[in-house]
Short mmCIF file of C-alpha atoms and ligand atoms in Angstrom, two decimals:
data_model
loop_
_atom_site.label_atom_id
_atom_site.label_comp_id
_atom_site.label_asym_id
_atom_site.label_seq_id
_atom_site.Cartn_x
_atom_site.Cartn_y
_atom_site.Cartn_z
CA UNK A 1 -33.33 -101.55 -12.12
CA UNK A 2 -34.54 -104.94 -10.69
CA UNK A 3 -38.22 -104.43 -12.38
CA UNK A 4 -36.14 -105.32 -15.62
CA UNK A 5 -33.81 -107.98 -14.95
CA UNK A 6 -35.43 -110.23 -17.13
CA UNK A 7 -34.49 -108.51 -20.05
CA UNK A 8 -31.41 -107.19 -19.12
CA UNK A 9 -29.98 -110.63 -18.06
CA UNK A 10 -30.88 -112.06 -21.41
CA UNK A 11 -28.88 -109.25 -22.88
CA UNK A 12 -25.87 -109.72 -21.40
CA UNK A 13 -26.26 -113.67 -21.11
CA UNK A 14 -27.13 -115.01 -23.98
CA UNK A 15 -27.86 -118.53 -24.65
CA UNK A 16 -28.40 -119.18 -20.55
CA UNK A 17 -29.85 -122.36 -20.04
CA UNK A 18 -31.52 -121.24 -16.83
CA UNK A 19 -30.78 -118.75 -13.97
CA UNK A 20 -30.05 -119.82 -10.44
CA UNK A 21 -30.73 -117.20 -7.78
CA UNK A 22 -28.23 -117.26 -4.39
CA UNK A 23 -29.31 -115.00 -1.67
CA UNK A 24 -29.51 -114.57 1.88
CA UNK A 25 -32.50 -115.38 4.37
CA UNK A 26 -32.24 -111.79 5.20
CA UNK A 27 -32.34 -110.24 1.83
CA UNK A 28 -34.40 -112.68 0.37
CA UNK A 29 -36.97 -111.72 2.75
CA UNK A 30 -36.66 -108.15 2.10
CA UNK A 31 -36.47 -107.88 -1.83
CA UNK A 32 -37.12 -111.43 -2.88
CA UNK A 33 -40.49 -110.72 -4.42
CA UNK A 34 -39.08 -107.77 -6.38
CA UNK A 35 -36.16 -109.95 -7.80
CA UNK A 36 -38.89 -112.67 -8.76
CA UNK A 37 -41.13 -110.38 -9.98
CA UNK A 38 -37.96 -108.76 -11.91
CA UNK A 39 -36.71 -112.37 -13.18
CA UNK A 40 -40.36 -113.14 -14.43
CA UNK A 41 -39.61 -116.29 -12.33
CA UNK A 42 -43.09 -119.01 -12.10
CA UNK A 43 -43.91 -121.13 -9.29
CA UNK A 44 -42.19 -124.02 -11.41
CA UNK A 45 -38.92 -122.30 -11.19
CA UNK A 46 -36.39 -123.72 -8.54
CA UNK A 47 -36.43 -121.39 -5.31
CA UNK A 48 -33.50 -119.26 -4.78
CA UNK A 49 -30.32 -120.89 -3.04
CA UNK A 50 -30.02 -119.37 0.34
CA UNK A 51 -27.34 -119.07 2.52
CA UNK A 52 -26.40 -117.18 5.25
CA UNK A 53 -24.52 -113.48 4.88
CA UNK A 54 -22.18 -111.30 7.48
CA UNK A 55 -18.88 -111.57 7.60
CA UNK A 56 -18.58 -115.06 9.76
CA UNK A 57 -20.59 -116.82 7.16
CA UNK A 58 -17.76 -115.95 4.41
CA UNK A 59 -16.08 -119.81 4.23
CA UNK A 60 -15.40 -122.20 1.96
CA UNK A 61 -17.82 -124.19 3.87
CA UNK A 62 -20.70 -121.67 3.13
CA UNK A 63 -19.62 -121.21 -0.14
CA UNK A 64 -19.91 -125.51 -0.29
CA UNK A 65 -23.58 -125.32 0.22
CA UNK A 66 -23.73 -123.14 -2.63
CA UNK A 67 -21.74 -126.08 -4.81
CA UNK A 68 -23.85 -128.20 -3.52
CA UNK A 69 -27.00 -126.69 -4.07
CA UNK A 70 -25.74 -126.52 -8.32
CA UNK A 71 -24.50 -130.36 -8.46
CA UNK A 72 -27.96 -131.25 -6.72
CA UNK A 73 -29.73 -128.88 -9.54
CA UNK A 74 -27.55 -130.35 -12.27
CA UNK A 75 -26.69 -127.06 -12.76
CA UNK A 76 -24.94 -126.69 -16.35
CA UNK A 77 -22.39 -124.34 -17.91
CA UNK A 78 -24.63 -122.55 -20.04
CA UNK A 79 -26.21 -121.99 -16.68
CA UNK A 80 -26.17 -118.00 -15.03
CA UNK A 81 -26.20 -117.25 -11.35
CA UNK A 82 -27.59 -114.32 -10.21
CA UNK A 83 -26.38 -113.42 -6.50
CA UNK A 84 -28.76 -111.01 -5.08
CA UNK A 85 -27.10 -109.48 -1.81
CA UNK A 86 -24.38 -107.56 0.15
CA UNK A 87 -20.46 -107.68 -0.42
CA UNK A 88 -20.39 -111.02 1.35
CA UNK A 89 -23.06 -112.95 -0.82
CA UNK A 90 -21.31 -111.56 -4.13
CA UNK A 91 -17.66 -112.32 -3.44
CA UNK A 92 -18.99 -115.80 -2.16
CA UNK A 93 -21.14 -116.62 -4.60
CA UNK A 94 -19.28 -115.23 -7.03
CA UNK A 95 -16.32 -117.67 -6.14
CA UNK A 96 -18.97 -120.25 -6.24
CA UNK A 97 -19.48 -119.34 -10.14
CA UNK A 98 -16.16 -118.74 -10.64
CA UNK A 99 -14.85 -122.47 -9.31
CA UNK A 100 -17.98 -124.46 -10.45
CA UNK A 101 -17.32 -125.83 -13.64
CA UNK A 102 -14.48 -124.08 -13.96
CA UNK A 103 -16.49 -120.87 -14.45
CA UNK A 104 -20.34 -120.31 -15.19
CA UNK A 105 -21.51 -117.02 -16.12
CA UNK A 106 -22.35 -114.26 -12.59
CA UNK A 107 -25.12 -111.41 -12.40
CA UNK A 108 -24.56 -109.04 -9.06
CA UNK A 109 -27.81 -107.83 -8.27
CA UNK A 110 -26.27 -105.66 -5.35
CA UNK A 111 -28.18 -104.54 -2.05
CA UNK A 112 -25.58 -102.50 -0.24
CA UNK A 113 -23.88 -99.31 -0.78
CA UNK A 114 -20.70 -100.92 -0.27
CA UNK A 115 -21.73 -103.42 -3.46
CA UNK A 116 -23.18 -101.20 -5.20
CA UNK A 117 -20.08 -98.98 -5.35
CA UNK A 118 -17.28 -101.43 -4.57
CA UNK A 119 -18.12 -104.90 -4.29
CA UNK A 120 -19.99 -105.79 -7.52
CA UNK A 121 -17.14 -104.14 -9.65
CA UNK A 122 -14.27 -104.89 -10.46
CA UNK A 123 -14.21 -109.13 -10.74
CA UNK A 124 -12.86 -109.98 -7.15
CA UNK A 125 -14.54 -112.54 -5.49
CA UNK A 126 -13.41 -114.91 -2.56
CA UNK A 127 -13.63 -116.10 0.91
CA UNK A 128 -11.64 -115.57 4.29
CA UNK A 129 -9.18 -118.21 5.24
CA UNK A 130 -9.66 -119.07 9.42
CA UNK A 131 -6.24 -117.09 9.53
CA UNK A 132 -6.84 -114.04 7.29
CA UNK A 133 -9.59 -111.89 5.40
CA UNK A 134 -9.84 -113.07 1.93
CA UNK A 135 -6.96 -115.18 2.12
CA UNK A 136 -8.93 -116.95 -0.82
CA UNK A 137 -10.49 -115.97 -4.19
CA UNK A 138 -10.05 -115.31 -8.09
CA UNK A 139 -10.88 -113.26 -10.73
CA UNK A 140 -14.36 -113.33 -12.14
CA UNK A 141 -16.12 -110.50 -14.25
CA UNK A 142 -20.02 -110.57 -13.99
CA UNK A 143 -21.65 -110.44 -17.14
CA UNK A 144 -23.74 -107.62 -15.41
CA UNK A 145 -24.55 -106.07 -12.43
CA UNK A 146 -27.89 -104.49 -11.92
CA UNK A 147 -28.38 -101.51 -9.62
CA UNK A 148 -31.34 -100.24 -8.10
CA UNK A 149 -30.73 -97.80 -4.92
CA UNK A 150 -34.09 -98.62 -4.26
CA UNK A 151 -32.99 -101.76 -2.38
CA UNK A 152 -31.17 -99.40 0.46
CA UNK A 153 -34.37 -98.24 1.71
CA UNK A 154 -34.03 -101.79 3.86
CA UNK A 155 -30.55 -100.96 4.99
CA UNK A 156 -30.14 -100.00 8.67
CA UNK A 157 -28.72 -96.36 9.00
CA UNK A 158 -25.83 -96.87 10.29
CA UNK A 159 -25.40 -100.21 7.14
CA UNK A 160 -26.10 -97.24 5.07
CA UNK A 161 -23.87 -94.99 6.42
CA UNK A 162 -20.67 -97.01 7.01
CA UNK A 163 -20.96 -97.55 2.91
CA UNK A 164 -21.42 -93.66 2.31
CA UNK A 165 -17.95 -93.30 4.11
CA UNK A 166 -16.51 -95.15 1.04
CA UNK A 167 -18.54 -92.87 -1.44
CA UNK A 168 -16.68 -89.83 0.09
CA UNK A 169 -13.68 -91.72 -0.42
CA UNK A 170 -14.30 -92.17 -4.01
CA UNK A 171 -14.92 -88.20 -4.17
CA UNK A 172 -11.36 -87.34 -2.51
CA UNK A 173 -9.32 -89.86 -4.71
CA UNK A 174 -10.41 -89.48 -7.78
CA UNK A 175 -13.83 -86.59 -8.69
CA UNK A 176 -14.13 -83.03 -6.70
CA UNK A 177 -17.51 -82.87 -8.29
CA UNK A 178 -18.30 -85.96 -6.48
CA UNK A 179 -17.27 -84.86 -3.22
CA UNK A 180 -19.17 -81.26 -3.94
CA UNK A 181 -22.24 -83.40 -4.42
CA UNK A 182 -21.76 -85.57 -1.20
CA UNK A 183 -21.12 -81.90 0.32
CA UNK A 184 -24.57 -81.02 -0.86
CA UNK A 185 -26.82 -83.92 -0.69
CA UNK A 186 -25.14 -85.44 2.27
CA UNK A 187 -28.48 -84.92 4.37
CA UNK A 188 -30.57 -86.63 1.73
CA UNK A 189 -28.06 -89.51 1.43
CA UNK A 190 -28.09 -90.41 4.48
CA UNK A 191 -31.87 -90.59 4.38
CA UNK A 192 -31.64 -93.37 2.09
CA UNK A 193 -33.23 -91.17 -0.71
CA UNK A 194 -32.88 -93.05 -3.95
CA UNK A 195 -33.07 -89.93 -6.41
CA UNK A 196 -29.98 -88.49 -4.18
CA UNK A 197 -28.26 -91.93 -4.35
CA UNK A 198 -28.41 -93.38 -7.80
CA UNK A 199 -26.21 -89.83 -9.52
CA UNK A 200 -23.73 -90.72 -6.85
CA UNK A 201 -23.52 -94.33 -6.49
CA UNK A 202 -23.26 -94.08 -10.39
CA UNK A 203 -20.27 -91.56 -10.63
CA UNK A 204 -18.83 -94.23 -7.72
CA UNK A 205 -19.03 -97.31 -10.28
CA UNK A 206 -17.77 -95.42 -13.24
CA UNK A 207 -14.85 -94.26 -11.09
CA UNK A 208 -14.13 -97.99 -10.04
CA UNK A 209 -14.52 -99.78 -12.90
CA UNK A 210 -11.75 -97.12 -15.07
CA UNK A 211 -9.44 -97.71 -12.39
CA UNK A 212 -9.94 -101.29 -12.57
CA UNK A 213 -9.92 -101.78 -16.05
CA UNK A 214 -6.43 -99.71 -16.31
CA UNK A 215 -5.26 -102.21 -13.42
CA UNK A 216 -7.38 -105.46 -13.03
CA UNK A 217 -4.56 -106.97 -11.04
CA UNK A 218 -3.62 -104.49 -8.60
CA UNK A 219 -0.60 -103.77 -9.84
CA UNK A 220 -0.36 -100.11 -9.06
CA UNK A 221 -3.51 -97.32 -9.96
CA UNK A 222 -5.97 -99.79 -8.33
CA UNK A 223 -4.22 -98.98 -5.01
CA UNK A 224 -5.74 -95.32 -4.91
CA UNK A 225 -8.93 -97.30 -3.58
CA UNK A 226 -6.88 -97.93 -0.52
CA UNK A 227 -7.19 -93.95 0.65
CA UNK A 228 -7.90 -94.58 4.43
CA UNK A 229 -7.67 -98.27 4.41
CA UNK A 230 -3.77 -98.43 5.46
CA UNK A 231 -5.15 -97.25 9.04
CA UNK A 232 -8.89 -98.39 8.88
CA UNK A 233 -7.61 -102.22 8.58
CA UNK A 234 -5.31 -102.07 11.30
CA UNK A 235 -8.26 -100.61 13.65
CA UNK A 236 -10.50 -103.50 12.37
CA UNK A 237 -7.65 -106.01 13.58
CA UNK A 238 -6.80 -104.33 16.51
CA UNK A 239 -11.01 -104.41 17.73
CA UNK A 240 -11.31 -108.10 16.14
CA UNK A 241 -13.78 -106.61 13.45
CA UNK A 242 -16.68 -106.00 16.03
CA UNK A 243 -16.21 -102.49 17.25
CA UNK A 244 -16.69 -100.93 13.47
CA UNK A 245 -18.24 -100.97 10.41
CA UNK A 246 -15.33 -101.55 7.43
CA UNK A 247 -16.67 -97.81 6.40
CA UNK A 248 -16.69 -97.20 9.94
CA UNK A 249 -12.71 -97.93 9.93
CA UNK A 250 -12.11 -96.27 6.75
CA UNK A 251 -13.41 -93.05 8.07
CA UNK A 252 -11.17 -93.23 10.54
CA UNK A 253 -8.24 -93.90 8.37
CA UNK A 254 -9.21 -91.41 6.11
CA UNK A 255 -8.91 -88.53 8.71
CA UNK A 256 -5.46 -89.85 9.95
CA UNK A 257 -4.41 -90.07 6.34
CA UNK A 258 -5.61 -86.62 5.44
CA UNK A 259 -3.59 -85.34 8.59
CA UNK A 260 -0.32 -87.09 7.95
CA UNK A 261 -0.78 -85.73 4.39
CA UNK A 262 -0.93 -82.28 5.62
CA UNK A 263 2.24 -82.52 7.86
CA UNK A 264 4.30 -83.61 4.72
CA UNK A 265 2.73 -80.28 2.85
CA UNK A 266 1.37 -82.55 0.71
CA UNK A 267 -2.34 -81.19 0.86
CA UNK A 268 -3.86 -77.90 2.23
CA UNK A 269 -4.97 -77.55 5.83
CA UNK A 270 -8.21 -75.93 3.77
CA UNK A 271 -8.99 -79.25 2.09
CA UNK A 272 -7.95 -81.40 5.32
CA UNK A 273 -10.77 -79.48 7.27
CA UNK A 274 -13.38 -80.00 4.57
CA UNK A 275 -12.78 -83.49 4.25
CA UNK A 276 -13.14 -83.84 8.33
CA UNK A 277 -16.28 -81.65 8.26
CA UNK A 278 -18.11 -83.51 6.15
CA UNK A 279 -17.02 -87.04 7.65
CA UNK A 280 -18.30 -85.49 11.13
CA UNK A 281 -21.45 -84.26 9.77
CA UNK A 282 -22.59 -87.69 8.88
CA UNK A 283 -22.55 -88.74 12.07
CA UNK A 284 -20.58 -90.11 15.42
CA UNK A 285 -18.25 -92.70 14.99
CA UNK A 286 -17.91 -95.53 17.50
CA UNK A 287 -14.95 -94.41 20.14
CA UNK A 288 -11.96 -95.32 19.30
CA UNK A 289 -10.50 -94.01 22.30
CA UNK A 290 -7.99 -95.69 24.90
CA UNK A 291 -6.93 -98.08 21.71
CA UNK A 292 -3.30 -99.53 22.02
CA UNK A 293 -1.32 -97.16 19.67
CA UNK A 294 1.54 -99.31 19.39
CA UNK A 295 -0.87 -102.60 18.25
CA UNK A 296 -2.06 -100.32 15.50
CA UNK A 297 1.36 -99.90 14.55
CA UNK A 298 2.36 -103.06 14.31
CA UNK A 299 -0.86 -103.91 12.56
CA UNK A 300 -0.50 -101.20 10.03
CA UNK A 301 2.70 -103.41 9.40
CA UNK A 302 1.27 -106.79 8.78
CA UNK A 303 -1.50 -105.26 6.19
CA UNK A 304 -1.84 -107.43 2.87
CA UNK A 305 -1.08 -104.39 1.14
CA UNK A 306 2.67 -103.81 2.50
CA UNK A 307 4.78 -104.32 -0.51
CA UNK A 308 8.67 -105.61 -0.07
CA UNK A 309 8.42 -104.30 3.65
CA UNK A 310 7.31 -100.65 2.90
CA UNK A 311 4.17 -99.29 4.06
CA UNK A 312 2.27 -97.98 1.13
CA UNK A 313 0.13 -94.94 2.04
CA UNK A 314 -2.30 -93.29 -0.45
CA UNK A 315 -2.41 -89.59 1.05
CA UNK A 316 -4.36 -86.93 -1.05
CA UNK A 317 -2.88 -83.97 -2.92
CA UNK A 318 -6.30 -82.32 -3.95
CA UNK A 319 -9.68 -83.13 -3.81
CA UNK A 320 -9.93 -85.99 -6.48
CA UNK A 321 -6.16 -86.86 -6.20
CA UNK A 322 -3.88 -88.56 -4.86
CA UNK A 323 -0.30 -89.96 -4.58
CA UNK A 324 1.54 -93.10 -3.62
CA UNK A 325 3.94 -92.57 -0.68
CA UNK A 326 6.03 -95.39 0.67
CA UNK A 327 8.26 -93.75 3.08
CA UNK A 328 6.10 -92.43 5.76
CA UNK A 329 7.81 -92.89 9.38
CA UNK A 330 6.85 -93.98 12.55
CA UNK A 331 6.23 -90.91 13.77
CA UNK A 332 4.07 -89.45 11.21
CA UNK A 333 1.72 -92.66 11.80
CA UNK A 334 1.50 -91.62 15.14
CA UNK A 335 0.66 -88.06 14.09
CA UNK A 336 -2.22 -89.41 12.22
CA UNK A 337 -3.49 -91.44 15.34
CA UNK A 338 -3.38 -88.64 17.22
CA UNK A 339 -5.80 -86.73 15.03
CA UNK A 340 -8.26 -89.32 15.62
CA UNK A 341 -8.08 -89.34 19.39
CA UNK A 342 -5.20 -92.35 19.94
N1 NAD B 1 -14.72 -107.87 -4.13
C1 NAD B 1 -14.36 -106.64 -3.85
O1 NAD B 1 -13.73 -105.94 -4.65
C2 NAD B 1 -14.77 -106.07 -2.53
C3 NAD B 1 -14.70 -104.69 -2.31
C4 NAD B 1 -15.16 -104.18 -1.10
C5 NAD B 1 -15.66 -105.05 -0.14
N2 NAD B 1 -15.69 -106.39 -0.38
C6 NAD B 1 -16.24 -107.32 0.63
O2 NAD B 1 -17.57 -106.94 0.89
C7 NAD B 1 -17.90 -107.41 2.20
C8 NAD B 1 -18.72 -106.36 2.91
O3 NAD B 1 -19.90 -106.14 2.19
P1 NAD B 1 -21.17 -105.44 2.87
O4 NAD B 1 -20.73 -104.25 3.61
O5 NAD B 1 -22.17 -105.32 1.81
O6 NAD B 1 -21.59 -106.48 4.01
P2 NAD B 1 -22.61 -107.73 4.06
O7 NAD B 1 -22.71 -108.40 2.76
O8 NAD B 1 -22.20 -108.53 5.23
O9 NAD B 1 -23.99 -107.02 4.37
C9 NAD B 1 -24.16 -106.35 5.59
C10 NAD B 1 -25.48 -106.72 6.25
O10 NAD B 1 -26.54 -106.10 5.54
C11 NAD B 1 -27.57 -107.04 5.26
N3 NAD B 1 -28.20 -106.59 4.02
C12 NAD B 1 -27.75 -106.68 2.76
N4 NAD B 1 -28.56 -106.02 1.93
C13 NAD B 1 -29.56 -105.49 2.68
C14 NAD B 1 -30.68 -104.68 2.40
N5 NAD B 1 -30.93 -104.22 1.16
N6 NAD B 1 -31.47 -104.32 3.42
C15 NAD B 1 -31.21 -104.72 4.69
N7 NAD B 1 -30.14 -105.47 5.02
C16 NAD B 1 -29.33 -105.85 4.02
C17 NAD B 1 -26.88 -108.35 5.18
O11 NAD B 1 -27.80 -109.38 5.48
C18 NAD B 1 -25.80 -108.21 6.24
O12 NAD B 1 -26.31 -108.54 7.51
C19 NAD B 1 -16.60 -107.75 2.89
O13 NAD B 1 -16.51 -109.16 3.03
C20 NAD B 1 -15.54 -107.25 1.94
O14 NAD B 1 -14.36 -108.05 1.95
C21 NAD B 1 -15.27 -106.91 -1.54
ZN1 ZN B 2 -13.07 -100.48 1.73
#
């Protein structure tokens, strides 16, 4: 919870010389006083560094003004930074710590349901190249990350929303008692109601960080976080990443997945239909309609994640499982696309 970040920053920092808050205008607006209030921070204390969030703003040359801002500080090693924001502030700033002295010590104080869940966990950080989506990072474990749902009261709904998307994905790879109690609360989740969220957003970070502790690098068990992202990149490409929401996306590719998995009898029709259900009951998507099918395709093609030319597909077996398939066709793609309207 933010209201103790003092004390829970000194725990898992010791010996920190001083703490250097990077934020957002946005945020900062919004939960600034809480995180000051949290910090036990004086009017003496240097301000927070802020710099600008979204998607456009993750660059090296953003993450420069962040450099910047610590050489101008004389910001030491023994020095912590706490990043208070959404998935962009934390993988930029946490590059930021990562790269500044060759490494100073990161807090994620997390405002997002994406990183809350995702984001914050798991030691990726980085920045997009001009050519690619984080062409550019490292590995950097925070010492902590604090979360307090109480910080997505701010969040627009559909902000709120597009991250849930990835909590239901979290419930069909890996915890059917997750997914029961995204069935059940959905309504109350969706309202943003923090005694709903925290059970779930909890379960979420426990799931990531045991799948990223058994495989920091990616290497092979990590991939199960890719359910629905094979598809959901290639329709971010496709729309130039301003039709959807990433969870928006992942929805999408969730459904196609689900369906491709139920043409290779790989999954029951039972499961496929309560997966769909409860994806439609949160809400419309943006249309996807009148999409060109065969730019998807070749997108799906050029995703980071195709290893030695095969197209790696999660596809569910049962709620909270899944398996690795690498030899799904053509055809079956278009299957899934169909599903979902293309
Ligand atoms: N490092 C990883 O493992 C990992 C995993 C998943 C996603 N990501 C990255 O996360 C990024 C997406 O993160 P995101 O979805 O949080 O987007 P974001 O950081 O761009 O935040 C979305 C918007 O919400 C605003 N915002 C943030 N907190 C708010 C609050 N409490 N109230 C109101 N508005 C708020 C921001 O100002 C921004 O406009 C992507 O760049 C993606 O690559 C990284
Ligand atoms: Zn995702």
């Amino acid at each position: 919870m933010i209201a103790d970040l003092r004390d829970a920053v000194a725990a898992a920092c010791p010996a920190a010389s001083r703490v250097v808050v990077v934020s957002s205008p946005r945020v900062w607006t919004l939960h600034g006083p809480t995180v000051v209030a949290g910090l036990g921070l004086s009017a003496g204390d240097d301000g927070p560094v802020l710099v600008n969030d979204g998607e456009k703003a993750k660059t090296m040359a953003t993450m420069g003004k962040v450099h910047d801002a610590l050489v101008a500080r004389g910001v030491d090693r023994k020095a912590v930074l706490v990043v208070v924001g959404g998935g962009v502030l934390g993988d930029l700033a946490g590059f930021a710590a990562a790269t500044y002295l060759r490494g100073i010590r990161l807090v994620h104080v997390p405002t997002t349901v994406v990183a809350q869940t995702d984001s914050a966990i798991g030691g990726k950080v980085g920045v997009n190249h001009r050519l690619g989506k984080n062409l550019l990072g490292a590995f950097h474990q925070a010492s902590l990350v604090a979360v307090d749902p109480a910080v997505l009261s701010t969040l627009t709904r559909r902000e709120l929303r597009a991250g849930l998307y990835e909590v239901v994905k979290y419930g069909v790879i890996a915890s059917a008692p997750l997914f029961a109690r995204c069935q059940d609360t959905m309504d109350a989740l969706l309202d943003g109601d923090a005694q709903a969220l925290l059970p779930v957003i909890v379960e979420c970070c426990a799931i990531k960080a045991d799948v990223v502790t058994k495989d920091e690098r990616e290497d092979g068990l990590r991939r199960i976080l890719n359910f629905g992202h094979t598809i959901g990149h290639a329709l971010e490409a496709v729309t130039q990443y301003k039709l959807l929401r990433h969870g928006e996306a992942v929805a999408y590719g969730m459904k196609a997945a689900s369906a491709i998995a139920v043409a290779r009898g790989l999954w029951h029709e039972d499961e496929h239909e309560a997966l769909t259900a409860l994806l439609d009951r949160m809400g419309p998507l943006p249309a996807i309609a009148g999409l060109d099918v065969d730019a998807i395709l070749a997108a799906t093609r050029r995703d980071k994640k195709v290893i030695a030319g095969a197209l790696h597909f999660i596809l569910p077996t049962r709620i909270g499982e899944t398996t690795t398939v690498t030899d799904v066709d053509e055809a079956q793609v278009r299957h899934g696309l169909a599903t979902i309207g293309l």
